CSV table of C-alpha atoms and ligand atoms in Angstrom, one decimal:
chain,number,residue,atom,x,y,z
A,1,MET,CA,9.2,25.8,209.1
A,2,ALA,CA,8.8,26.0,204.8
A,3,ARG,CA,11.5,22.9,203.6
A,4,THR,CA,13.3,24.2,201.0
A,5,ALA,CA,14.0,22.1,198.0
A,6,PRO,CA,16.3,21.9,195.3
A,7,THR,CA,15.1,23.5,191.9
A,8,GLY,CA,13.3,21.0,189.7
A,9,PHE,CA,12.4,18.7,192.8
A,10,LEU,CA,9.9,15.4,192.3
A,11,TRP,CA,7.8,15.4,195.3
A,12,GLY,CA,5.8,11.9,194.0
A,13,ALA,CA,3.9,8.8,195.3
A,14,ALA,CA,4.4,5.4,194.8
A,15,THR,CA,2.4,1.9,194.0
A,16,ALA,CA,2.8,-1.9,192.2
A,17,ALA,CA,0.4,-3.6,189.8
A,18,ALA,CA,0.1,-6.0,191.8
A,19,GLN,CA,-0.5,-4.5,195.3
A,20,VAL,CA,-3.7,-2.4,194.0
A,21,GLU,CA,-4.7,-2.9,190.3
A,22,GLY,CA,-7.1,-5.7,190.8
A,23,ALA,CA,-8.3,-7.3,188.3
A,24,ALA,CA,-6.2,-9.7,188.3
A,25,HIS,CA,-7.7,-11.9,185.0
A,26,GLU,CA,-9.5,-9.3,183.5
A,27,ASP,CA,-9.2,-8.8,179.7
A,28,GLY,CA,-6.5,-11.1,178.9
A,29,LYS,CA,-4.2,-10.5,181.9
A,30,GLU,CA,-2.8,-14.3,183.3
A,31,ASP,CA,-1.9,-15.5,186.2
A,32,SER,CA,1.3,-13.5,187.5
A,33,ILE,CA,3.7,-15.8,189.9
A,34,TRP,CA,2.1,-13.5,192.8
A,35,ASP,CA,-1.5,-14.5,191.0
A,36,THR,CA,0.0,-18.5,191.6
A,37,PHE,CA,1.7,-17.6,195.2
A,38,ALA,CA,-0.9,-16.6,196.9
A,39,ARG,CA,-2.8,-19.2,196.7
A,40,VAL,CA,-0.4,-21.2,198.3
A,41,PRO,CA,-1.9,-22.2,201.6
A,42,LEU,CA,-0.1,-20.1,203.8
A,43,ALA,CA,2.1,-18.6,201.8
A,44,VAL,CA,0.1,-15.0,202.2
A,45,ALA,CA,-1.6,-13.7,205.4
A,46,ASN,CA,-4.9,-14.0,206.2
A,47,GLY,CA,-5.1,-16.0,202.2
A,48,ASP,CA,-5.0,-12.7,200.9
A,49,THR,CA,-4.6,-12.6,197.5
A,50,PRO,CA,-3.8,-9.7,194.3
A,51,GLU,CA,-7.2,-10.8,192.1
A,52,HIS,CA,-9.3,-7.6,193.1
A,53,ALA,CA,-6.6,-5.6,195.2
A,54,VAL,CA,-8.0,-2.1,196.2
A,55,ASP,CA,-9.6,-1.9,192.1
A,56,HIS,CA,-7.5,0.6,190.9
A,57,TYR,CA,-7.4,-0.9,187.4
A,58,HIS,CA,-11.2,0.6,187.4
A,59,ARG,CA,-11.1,3.5,189.4
A,60,MET,CA,-7.9,4.6,187.9
A,61,PRO,CA,-9.5,8.2,187.7
A,62,GLU,CA,-10.2,8.3,190.8
A,63,ASP,CA,-6.6,7.9,192.2
A,64,VAL,CA,-5.6,9.9,189.6
A,65,ALA,CA,-8.0,13.2,190.9
A,66,LEU,CA,-6.6,11.9,194.0
A,67,MET,CA,-3.2,12.4,193.7
A,68,ARG,CA,-4.0,15.8,191.7
A,69,GLU,CA,-5.7,16.7,195.1
A,70,LEU,CA,-2.4,16.2,197.5
A,71,GLY,CA,0.0,18.2,194.6
A,72,LEU,CA,1.9,15.4,193.9
A,73,ASP,CA,4.8,16.3,190.8
A,74,ALA,CA,4.6,12.7,190.0
A,75,TYR,CA,3.1,9.1,190.1
A,76,ARG,CA,5.7,6.0,189.9
A,77,PHE,CA,3.2,3.0,189.2
A,78,SER,CA,4.9,-0.3,187.3
A,79,VAL,CA,3.4,-2.1,184.2
A,80,SER,CA,2.7,-6.1,185.1
A,81,TRP,CA,3.8,-8.2,182.5
A,82,ALA,CA,1.2,-10.8,182.7
A,83,ARG,CA,-1.3,-7.8,181.9
A,84,VAL,CA,0.3,-7.0,178.2
A,85,ARG,CA,2.2,-10.4,177.3
A,86,PRO,CA,-0.3,-13.2,179.0
A,87,GLY,CA,1.6,-16.0,179.6
A,88,ASP,CA,4.9,-14.2,177.8
A,89,ARG,CA,3.6,-14.9,174.0
A,90,HIS,CA,1.6,-12.5,172.8
A,91,LEU,CA,1.6,-8.5,172.9
A,92,ASN,CA,-2.5,-7.7,174.4
A,93,THR,CA,-3.4,-4.6,173.3
A,94,ALA,CA,-6.5,-4.5,176.4
A,95,GLY,CA,-3.6,-5.1,178.8
A,96,LEU,CA,-1.4,-2.1,177.3
A,97,ASP,CA,-4.3,0.3,176.9
A,98,PHE,CA,-4.7,0.5,180.7
A,99,TYR,CA,-1.1,1.9,181.0
A,100,SER,CA,-1.7,4.3,178.0
A,101,ARG,CA,-4.9,5.1,179.3
A,102,LEU,CA,-3.3,5.5,183.2
A,103,ILE,CA,-0.2,7.9,181.2
A,104,ASP,CA,-3.2,10.1,179.6
A,105,GLU,CA,-5.0,10.7,183.0
A,106,LEU,CA,-1.5,11.5,184.9
A,107,LEU,CA,-0.6,13.5,182.1
A,108,GLY,CA,-3.9,15.1,181.6
A,109,ALA,CA,-4.0,16.1,185.6
A,110,GLY,CA,-0.3,17.7,185.5
A,111,ILE,CA,1.5,14.4,186.9
A,112,LEU,CA,4.4,13.1,185.6
A,113,PRO,CA,4.0,9.2,184.8
A,114,TRP,CA,7.7,7.7,186.0
A,115,LEU,CA,6.9,3.9,184.7
A,116,THR,CA,8.4,0.8,186.3
A,117,LEU,CA,9.0,-1.9,184.3
A,118,TYR,CA,8.6,-4.9,186.8
A,119,HIS,CA,8.0,-4.7,190.5
A,120,TRP,CA,7.7,-8.6,190.9
A,121,ASP,CA,5.4,-9.8,188.5
A,122,LEU,CA,6.7,-12.1,186.7
A,123,PRO,CA,4.5,-14.3,184.1
A,124,GLN,CA,3.2,-17.9,185.7
A,125,ALA,CA,4.5,-18.8,182.3
A,126,LEU,CA,7.6,-18.3,182.4
A,127,GLU,CA,8.8,-18.7,185.9
A,128,ASP,CA,6.8,-22.9,184.9
A,129,ARG,CA,10.0,-22.9,182.2
A,130,GLY,CA,12.1,-22.2,184.7
A,131,GLY,CA,11.2,-17.8,186.4
A,132,TRP,CA,14.3,-16.0,186.6
A,133,THR,CA,16.5,-18.5,187.1
A,134,GLU,CA,17.1,-19.3,183.4
A,135,ARG,CA,19.4,-17.2,181.2
A,136,ASP,CA,16.0,-16.8,178.6
A,137,THR,CA,14.5,-15.3,181.1
A,138,ALA,CA,16.7,-11.7,180.5
A,139,TYR,CA,15.9,-11.9,176.6
A,140,ARG,CA,12.4,-12.0,177.7
A,141,PHE,CA,12.5,-9.2,179.9
A,142,ALA,CA,13.7,-7.0,177.4
A,143,GLU,CA,11.6,-7.5,174.4
A,144,TYR,CA,8.2,-7.2,176.8
A,145,ALA,CA,10.3,-3.5,177.9
A,146,VAL,CA,10.5,-2.6,174.3
A,147,GLN,CA,6.6,-4.0,173.4
A,148,VAL,CA,5.6,-1.3,176.5
A,149,HIS,CA,7.8,1.4,175.0
A,150,ASP,CA,6.9,1.3,171.2
A,151,ARG,CA,3.3,1.3,172.2
A,152,LEU,CA,3.9,4.2,175.6
A,153,GLY,CA,6.9,5.7,174.5
A,154,ASP,CA,5.7,8.5,173.2
A,155,ARG,CA,4.2,10.2,176.4
A,156,VAL,CA,7.0,8.2,179.1
A,157,ARG,CA,10.3,9.9,180.0
A,158,HIS,CA,11.1,8.1,182.9
A,159,TRP,CA,11.5,4.4,182.4
A,160,THR,CA,12.9,2.0,185.6
A,161,THR,CA,13.7,-1.5,184.3
A,162,PHE,CA,13.7,-3.0,187.8
A,163,ASN,CA,12.3,-2.3,191.3
A,164,GLU,CA,14.6,-3.8,194.1
A,165,PRO,CA,16.0,-6.6,192.7
A,166,LEU,CA,17.2,-8.0,195.5
A,167,CYS,CA,13.8,-9.2,197.2
A,168,SER,CA,12.5,-10.5,193.6
A,169,SER,CA,16.5,-12.5,193.8
A,170,LEU,CA,17.2,-13.5,196.7
A,171,ILE,CA,14.1,-13.2,199.1
A,172,GLY,CA,11.8,-14.9,195.5
A,173,TYR,CA,14.3,-17.5,195.1
A,174,ALA,CA,16.9,-18.3,197.8
A,175,GLY,CA,14.0,-16.9,201.3
A,176,GLY,CA,10.9,-18.7,199.9
A,177,GLU,CA,9.0,-15.7,201.4
A,178,HIS,CA,8.5,-13.7,198.2
A,179,ALA,CA,6.8,-15.4,194.6
A,180,PRO,CA,8.0,-18.0,193.6
A,181,GLY,CA,9.1,-18.8,196.9
A,182,ARG,CA,11.6,-21.2,196.0
A,183,ARG,CA,14.1,-21.8,199.3
A,184,GLU,CA,17.0,-22.8,196.6
A,185,PRO,CA,20.5,-20.6,197.6
A,186,ARG,CA,22.1,-20.7,194.0
A,187,ALA,CA,18.6,-19.8,192.6
A,188,GLY,CA,18.6,-16.9,194.1
A,189,LEU,CA,21.8,-16.5,192.6
A,190,ALA,CA,21.4,-17.2,189.0
A,191,ALA,CA,17.7,-15.1,189.2
A,192,LEU,CA,20.0,-12.2,190.6
A,193,HIS,CA,22.5,-12.4,187.8
A,194,HIS,CA,19.9,-12.5,185.1
A,195,GLN,CA,17.8,-9.6,186.3
A,196,HIS,CA,20.9,-7.7,186.7
A,197,LEU,CA,21.5,-9.2,182.7
A,198,ALA,CA,17.9,-8.1,181.5
A,199,HIS,CA,18.2,-4.5,183.1
A,200,GLY,CA,21.5,-4.2,180.5
A,201,LEU,CA,20.0,-5.9,177.9
A,202,ALA,CA,16.4,-3.1,178.5
A,203,VAL,CA,18.4,-1.1,178.8
A,204,HIS,CA,20.5,-1.1,175.4
A,205,GLU,CA,17.5,-1.5,173.8
A,206,LEU,CA,15.1,1.3,174.7
A,207,ARG,CA,18.3,3.4,174.7
A,208,THR,CA,18.2,2.6,170.8
A,209,ARG,CA,14.7,3.9,170.6
A,210,GLY,CA,15.6,7.1,172.2
A,211,ALA,CA,14.3,7.0,175.9
A,212,GLU,CA,15.5,9.6,177.4
A,213,GLN,CA,16.0,8.6,181.0
A,214,LEU,CA,16.5,5.4,182.4
A,215,GLY,CA,17.9,3.6,185.5
A,216,ILE,CA,16.9,1.0,188.3
A,217,THR,CA,15.0,1.4,191.6
A,218,LEU,CA,17.3,-0.7,194.2
A,219,ASN,CA,16.7,-0.9,197.9
A,220,LEU,CA,19.6,-0.3,199.6
A,221,THR,CA,20.5,-1.0,203.7
A,222,ASN,CA,22.9,0.7,206.1
A,223,ALA,CA,24.7,-2.4,207.4
A,224,VAL,CA,25.7,-1.2,211.1
A,225,PRO,CA,27.8,-3.5,213.2
A,226,HIS,CA,26.0,-3.9,216.3
A,227,ASP,CA,29.0,-4.3,218.5
A,228,PRO,CA,32.2,-1.9,216.5
A,229,SER,CA,34.2,-3.4,218.9
A,230,ASP,CA,33.5,-7.0,217.7
A,231,PRO,CA,34.8,-8.5,214.8
A,232,ALA,CA,32.7,-11.1,214.4
A,233,ASP,CA,29.9,-8.4,213.4
A,234,LEU,CA,32.4,-5.8,211.9
A,235,ASP,CA,32.2,-9.6,209.7
A,236,ALA,CA,29.1,-9.1,209.3
A,237,ALA,CA,28.0,-5.8,208.5
A,238,ARG,CA,30.5,-6.3,205.8
A,239,ARG,CA,28.8,-9.3,204.6
A,240,LEU,CA,25.5,-8.1,204.1
A,241,ASP,CA,26.7,-4.4,202.8
A,242,ALA,CA,28.4,-6.0,200.7
A,243,LEU,CA,24.9,-8.9,199.6
A,244,TRP,CA,22.5,-6.9,199.7
A,245,ASN,CA,24.0,-3.1,198.4
A,246,ARG,CA,27.4,-3.6,197.0
A,247,ALA,CA,26.2,-6.9,194.8
A,248,PHE,CA,24.0,-4.6,192.8
A,249,LEU,CA,25.4,-1.0,192.8
A,250,ASP,CA,29.1,-2.8,191.5
A,251,PRO,CA,27.7,-4.5,188.6
A,252,LEU,CA,25.7,-1.3,187.8
A,253,LEU,CA,28.2,1.4,189.0
A,254,ARG,CA,31.3,-0.1,188.8
A,255,ALA,CA,30.8,-3.2,185.8
A,256,SER,CA,32.5,-5.9,188.3
A,257,TYR,CA,31.0,-8.2,191.4
A,258,PRO,CA,32.9,-6.9,194.3
A,259,ASP,CA,35.7,-9.4,194.8
A,260,ASP,CA,35.0,-9.9,199.5
A,261,LEU,CA,30.9,-10.9,197.6
A,262,LEU,CA,33.0,-13.8,195.5
A,263,ALA,CA,34.7,-15.3,198.2
A,264,ASP,CA,31.6,-15.6,200.6
A,265,LEU,CA,29.7,-16.9,197.5
A,266,ALA,CA,32.9,-19.6,196.8
A,267,GLY,CA,30.7,-23.3,196.9
A,268,HIS,CA,27.8,-21.7,196.0
A,269,GLY,CA,28.1,-22.0,191.8
A,270,PHE,CA,27.7,-18.2,191.8
A,271,GLU,CA,30.6,-17.5,189.4
A,272,PRO,CA,29.7,-20.1,185.9
A,273,ILE,CA,26.7,-18.2,185.8
A,274,VAL,CA,28.2,-14.6,184.7
A,275,HIS,CA,29.2,-15.1,181.2
A,276,ASP,CA,32.2,-13.3,179.5
A,277,GLY,CA,31.3,-9.5,178.5
A,278,ASP,CA,27.7,-10.5,181.2
A,279,LEU,CA,28.9,-7.0,183.0
A,280,ALA,CA,29.8,-4.9,180.0
A,281,ILE,CA,26.1,-4.7,179.2
A,282,ILE,CA,25.4,-5.3,182.7
A,283,ALA,CA,27.1,-1.2,183.4
A,284,ALA,CA,25.1,0.1,180.8
A,285,PRO,CA,24.8,3.8,181.8
A,286,LEU,CA,22.4,5.0,183.7
A,287,ASP,CA,20.5,8.9,183.5
A,288,PHE,CA,19.5,7.7,187.6
A,289,LEU,CA,19.3,5.9,190.7
A,290,GLY,CA,15.8,5.2,192.7
A,291,VAL,CA,16.6,4.7,196.0
A,292,ASN,CA,14.3,2.8,198.3
A,293,HIS,CA,14.9,2.9,201.6
A,294,TYR,CA,12.5,2.4,205.2
A,295,HIS,CA,15.3,1.1,208.2
A,296,ASP,CA,18.8,0.5,208.5
A,297,ASP,CA,20.4,-3.1,209.5
A,298,ASN,CA,22.1,-3.5,212.8
A,299,VAL,CA,23.3,-6.8,212.3
A,300,SER,CA,25.9,-8.9,214.2
A,301,GLY,CA,27.8,-11.8,213.3
A,302,ARG,CA,26.6,-13.9,217.0
A,303,PRO,CA,23.4,-15.6,217.7
A,304,ALA,CA,20.4,-12.8,219.3
A,305,PRO,CA,20.1,-12.5,222.5
A,306,ALA,CA,17.5,-14.9,223.9
A,307,ASP,CA,15.9,-11.9,224.8
A,308,ASP,CA,15.3,-10.2,222.4
A,309,PRO,CA,11.7,-10.1,220.6
A,310,PRO,CA,11.6,-12.2,217.7
A,311,ALA,CA,11.0,-11.1,214.0
A,312,LEU,CA,7.8,-10.6,212.8
A,313,ARG,CA,7.3,-13.3,210.2
A,314,PRO,CA,3.9,-13.0,207.8
A,315,THR,CA,2.8,-16.5,208.5
A,316,GLU,CA,3.8,-20.0,209.8
A,317,ARG,CA,5.3,-20.9,206.3
A,318,GLU,CA,8.4,-22.2,206.4
A,319,THR,CA,10.8,-19.8,204.8
A,320,SER,CA,15.1,-20.4,204.4
A,321,SER,CA,17.7,-17.7,204.6
A,322,PRO,CA,18.2,-15.3,201.9
A,323,PHE,CA,21.1,-14.6,202.7
A,324,VAL,CA,23.4,-17.0,200.8
A,325,GLY,CA,26.8,-17.8,202.2
A,326,SER,CA,25.8,-15.5,205.0
A,327,GLU,CA,23.4,-17.7,206.7
A,328,HIS,CA,24.7,-17.0,210.7
A,329,LEU,CA,23.7,-13.3,210.3
A,330,SER,CA,21.2,-11.9,213.4
A,331,PHE,CA,19.7,-9.0,213.7
A,332,PRO,CA,19.2,-8.0,217.3
A,333,SER,CA,17.4,-5.2,218.0
A,334,ARG,CA,19.1,-1.8,219.5
A,335,GLY,CA,16.4,-0.6,221.5
A,336,LEU,CA,14.6,2.0,218.2
A,337,PRO,CA,11.2,2.8,217.7
A,338,ARG,CA,9.7,0.3,215.3
A,339,THR,CA,7.2,0.0,213.0
A,340,ALA,CA,3.9,-2.0,212.4
A,341,MET,CA,6.2,-3.9,210.3
A,342,GLY,CA,8.7,-4.4,212.8
A,343,TRP,CA,11.4,-2.1,211.0
A,344,GLU,CA,13.2,0.3,213.2
A,345,VAL,CA,12.3,4.0,212.4
A,346,ASN,CA,15.8,6.0,212.1
A,347,PRO,CA,15.0,8.9,209.8
A,348,SER,CA,18.7,9.8,209.1
A,349,GLY,CA,20.0,6.7,207.7
A,350,LEU,CA,18.5,7.6,205.1
A,351,ARG,CA,21.2,11.1,205.3
A,352,THR,CA,24.2,9.1,205.7
A,353,LEU,CA,22.6,6.1,203.3
A,354,LEU,CA,22.8,9.2,201.1
A,355,GLU,CA,25.8,10.1,202.0
A,356,ARG,CA,27.2,7.3,201.3
A,357,LEU,CA,26.1,6.3,198.0
A,358,THR,CA,27.5,10.1,196.9
A,359,ALA,CA,31.3,9.5,199.1
A,360,GLU,CA,31.7,6.2,197.2
A,361,TYR,CA,30.8,6.1,193.9
A,362,PRO,CA,32.4,8.6,191.5
A,363,ASP,CA,29.7,8.0,188.5
A,364,LEU,CA,26.9,8.0,190.6
A,365,PRO,CA,23.7,9.0,188.2
A,366,PRO,CA,21.8,11.7,189.8
A,367,LEU,CA,19.4,10.0,192.9
A,368,TYR,CA,15.5,10.3,193.6
A,369,VAL,CA,14.0,8.4,196.3
A,370,THR,CA,11.9,5.9,194.9
A,371,GLU,CA,10.1,4.7,197.9
A,372,ASN,CA,10.1,5.2,202.1
A,373,GLY,CA,7.1,4.6,204.3
A,374,SER,CA,5.3,3.6,207.1
A,375,ALA,CA,3.1,1.1,208.3
A,376,TYR,CA,0.9,1.6,210.9
A,377,ASP,CA,-2.4,-0.1,212.6
A,378,ASP,CA,-4.0,2.8,211.6
A,379,GLU,CA,-7.6,3.5,213.1
A,380,VAL,CA,-10.8,5.3,211.7
A,381,ALA,CA,-11.7,7.8,214.5
A,382,ASP,CA,-15.7,8.7,214.9
A,383,ASP,CA,-15.2,11.3,212.5
A,384,GLY,CA,-14.2,9.3,209.5
A,385,ALA,CA,-10.5,10.2,209.7
A,386,VAL,CA,-7.3,8.7,210.2
A,387,HIS,CA,-5.0,10.6,212.7
A,388,ASP,CA,-2.1,8.4,211.7
A,389,ALA,CA,0.2,10.9,214.0
A,390,GLN,CA,3.0,8.1,213.3
A,391,ARG,CA,3.6,8.4,209.7
A,392,VAL,CA,3.0,11.2,209.7
A,393,ALA,CA,5.6,12.3,212.1
A,394,TYR,CA,8.0,9.4,210.3
A,395,LEU,CA,7.4,11.0,207.3
A,396,ARG,CA,8.3,14.6,208.5
A,397,SER,CA,11.0,13.3,209.2
A,398,HIS,CA,12.5,11.3,206.6
A,399,VAL,CA,11.8,13.8,204.3
A,400,ASP,CA,13.9,16.7,205.8
A,401,GLU,CA,17.2,14.4,206.3
A,402,VAL,CA,16.4,14.3,202.8
A,403,LEU,CA,16.5,17.4,202.1
A,404,ALA,CA,19.5,18.0,204.6
A,405,ALA,CA,21.0,16.0,201.9
A,406,ALA,CA,20.5,17.6,199.6
A,407,ALA,CA,21.6,20.9,201.1
A,408,GLY,CA,24.7,18.8,202.5
A,409,GLY,CA,25.4,18.1,198.6
A,410,VAL,CA,24.1,15.4,197.6
A,411,ASP,CA,22.4,15.3,194.4
A,412,VAL,CA,19.2,13.7,195.1
A,413,ARG,CA,16.3,15.1,193.1
A,414,GLY,CA,13.0,13.7,194.6
A,415,TYR,CA,11.2,11.8,196.7
A,416,PHE,CA,8.1,9.4,196.1
A,417,ALA,CA,6.2,8.4,199.3
A,418,TRP,CA,5.2,4.6,199.3
A,419,SER,CA,2.5,3.9,199.2
A,420,LEU,CA,-0.5,6.6,197.8
A,421,LEU,CA,-3.1,3.5,198.8
A,422,ASP,CA,-3.2,0.9,201.6
A,423,ASN,CA,-2.7,-2.2,199.3
A,424,PHE,CA,-1.9,-6.1,199.2
A,425,GLU,CA,2.3,-5.8,201.1
A,426,TRP,CA,3.1,-9.1,199.4
A,427,ALA,CA,3.1,-11.7,202.3
A,428,TRP,CA,1.3,-10.0,204.3
A,429,GLY,CA,-1.7,-9.4,202.3
A,430,TYR,CA,-4.4,-6.2,203.2
A,431,GLY,CA,-3.1,-6.7,207.1
A,432,LYS,CA,-0.2,-3.9,207.0
A,433,ARG,CA,-1.4,-0.5,206.1
A,434,PHE,CA,1.3,2.0,204.4
A,435,GLY,CA,-0.9,4.5,202.5
A,436,ILE,CA,-1.4,8.2,202.6
A,437,ILE,CA,-4.7,7.3,201.4
A,438,ARG,CA,-6.8,4.6,203.2
A,439,VAL,CA,-8.3,2.1,201.7
A,440,ASP,CA,-11.9,0.0,203.2
A,441,TYR,CA,-11.1,-2.9,201.5
A,442,ALA,CA,-14.7,-3.9,201.9
A,443,THR,CA,-16.2,-0.7,199.6
A,444,GLN,CA,-12.8,0.2,197.9
A,445,GLU,CA,-14.0,4.3,199.4
A,446,ARG,CA,-10.4,6.4,199.4
A,447,THR,CA,-10.7,8.6,202.4
A,448,ILE,CA,-7.2,11.0,202.6
A,449,LYS,CA,-5.3,10.2,205.4
A,450,ASP,CA,-3.3,12.8,208.6
A,451,SER,CA,-0.2,11.8,206.7
A,452,GLY,CA,-1.8,12.7,202.9
A,453,ARG,CA,-2.7,15.9,204.5
A,454,GLU,CA,0.7,16.8,205.6
A,455,TYR,CA,2.4,15.4,202.6
A,456,SER,CA,0.1,17.9,200.6
A,457,ARG,CA,1.0,20.5,203.0
A,458,ILE,CA,5.1,19.6,202.8
A,459,ILE,CA,4.6,19.8,199.3
A,460,ALA,CA,2.6,23.2,198.9
A,461,GLY,CA,5.5,24.5,201.4
A,462,ALA,CA,8.1,23.5,199.3
A,463,ARG,CA,6.9,24.9,196.2
A,464,ALA,CA,6.6,28.1,198.0
A,465,ALA,CA,9.8,28.0,199.0
A,466,MET,CA,11.7,26.7,195.9
A,467,PRO,CA,14.5,29.0,194.5
A,468,ARG,CA,13.6,30.2,191.3
B,501,FCB,C1,8.9,-2.3,198.9
B,501,FCB,C2,8.0,-2.7,198.0
B,501,FCB,C3,7.2,-2.0,197.7
B,501,FCB,C4,6.3,-2.3,199.2
B,501,FCB,C5,7.1,-1.6,200.6
B,501,FCB,C6,6.7,-1.1,201.5
B,501,FCB,O1,9.8,-3.6,199.6
B,501,FCB,O2,9.0,-3.0,196.3
B,501,FCB,O3,6.0,-2.9,196.8
B,501,FCB,O4,5.5,-4.1,199.4
B,501,FCB,O5,8.6,-2.8,200.6
């Protein structure tokens, strides 16, 4: 059955600089926090590092040709701050040249460049000065954003400031599973607010310079109370919703932090971090909101049952709770199928999320699903193909939910598969594969998986059925 998508709906795929580029120390690039973190014993599974990744830096024309073969409308990629401003000292033209070549290659192939300025790879030199716990880092980010825009703004229309600030603040600075690996609750909160501020400052600067389409990408969840008749579970769901969703949505779209979040965070020193005037900067109008969604969260305020399978962890390194102020939360199993990450498969959650945003935020800008996808333990068949039937099913069912949301009145204008290529999956290293294109890490050879072929058919079918 052909799928019907709204007119102009964009079909894309996404990657991030540190996960695919490699060339981590070439043409003037210096360490980002992920290069440094990956050298810490036990930080990343198998001792993997982003040093070579999937060599997108050198194989970019081949990768753009693959995107064209799939029929993509758009490519979502990120710019590496540590490549463009090594050590955040000065502009590195050679580093910026890579993105200029990439954009020309994309435009030549009829593919829209969808640029993200920050996908977690802070220059290590800035981390050495306190990183995102320092307010000054927000101003450094705005400066970097301006330099990237000065060079690429003539050809890039869609600008995303941050990807998933939740991960680069609470998980990197309070939980410690991500770079820089700090485990300090207040540092997580400071990073969260300073990334919001950085976003607002950059939006203002880029708007002044004529940028037309400005947005941010958040990873949002449906916080599902494990037992909806248990007040402890209802409170747990409220807390998770406050910290994981509304701590981001509300300052951006309503110029305030939710009262219940502030109460949950009492005693963690959050409020003094927020200066007068910050929220007005942060709530600068947006042209789109990117939504990343992989799974819902079934949450409880009680300890998980003893017979629940333990959550999968990338390494044995000690981490802390990223749920600042709500450290007691647990995530009991509810028996849904799971991916190789241990993440629940529950496609209707994506539609529920898009509908909820539409219902609750009157000033919501148009939505794009900027990431959705699945990791499975792929096998290469004797014929050299990857018959990733589970990923095909995941893809189809999630696309269907997005289109059903659109048909029901949600203003969602695009879908980006995560990921174009197998890549460096952060603390999990190369062990978890999300690509719709396989990468053989020994030879860097690319093979379109069944899911990639299926995506191509979905795109062609929807395009043919698109109302004119
Ligand atoms: C998201 C990240 C992305 C990728 C996917 C699996 O949280 O934005 O880089 O790692 O998860």
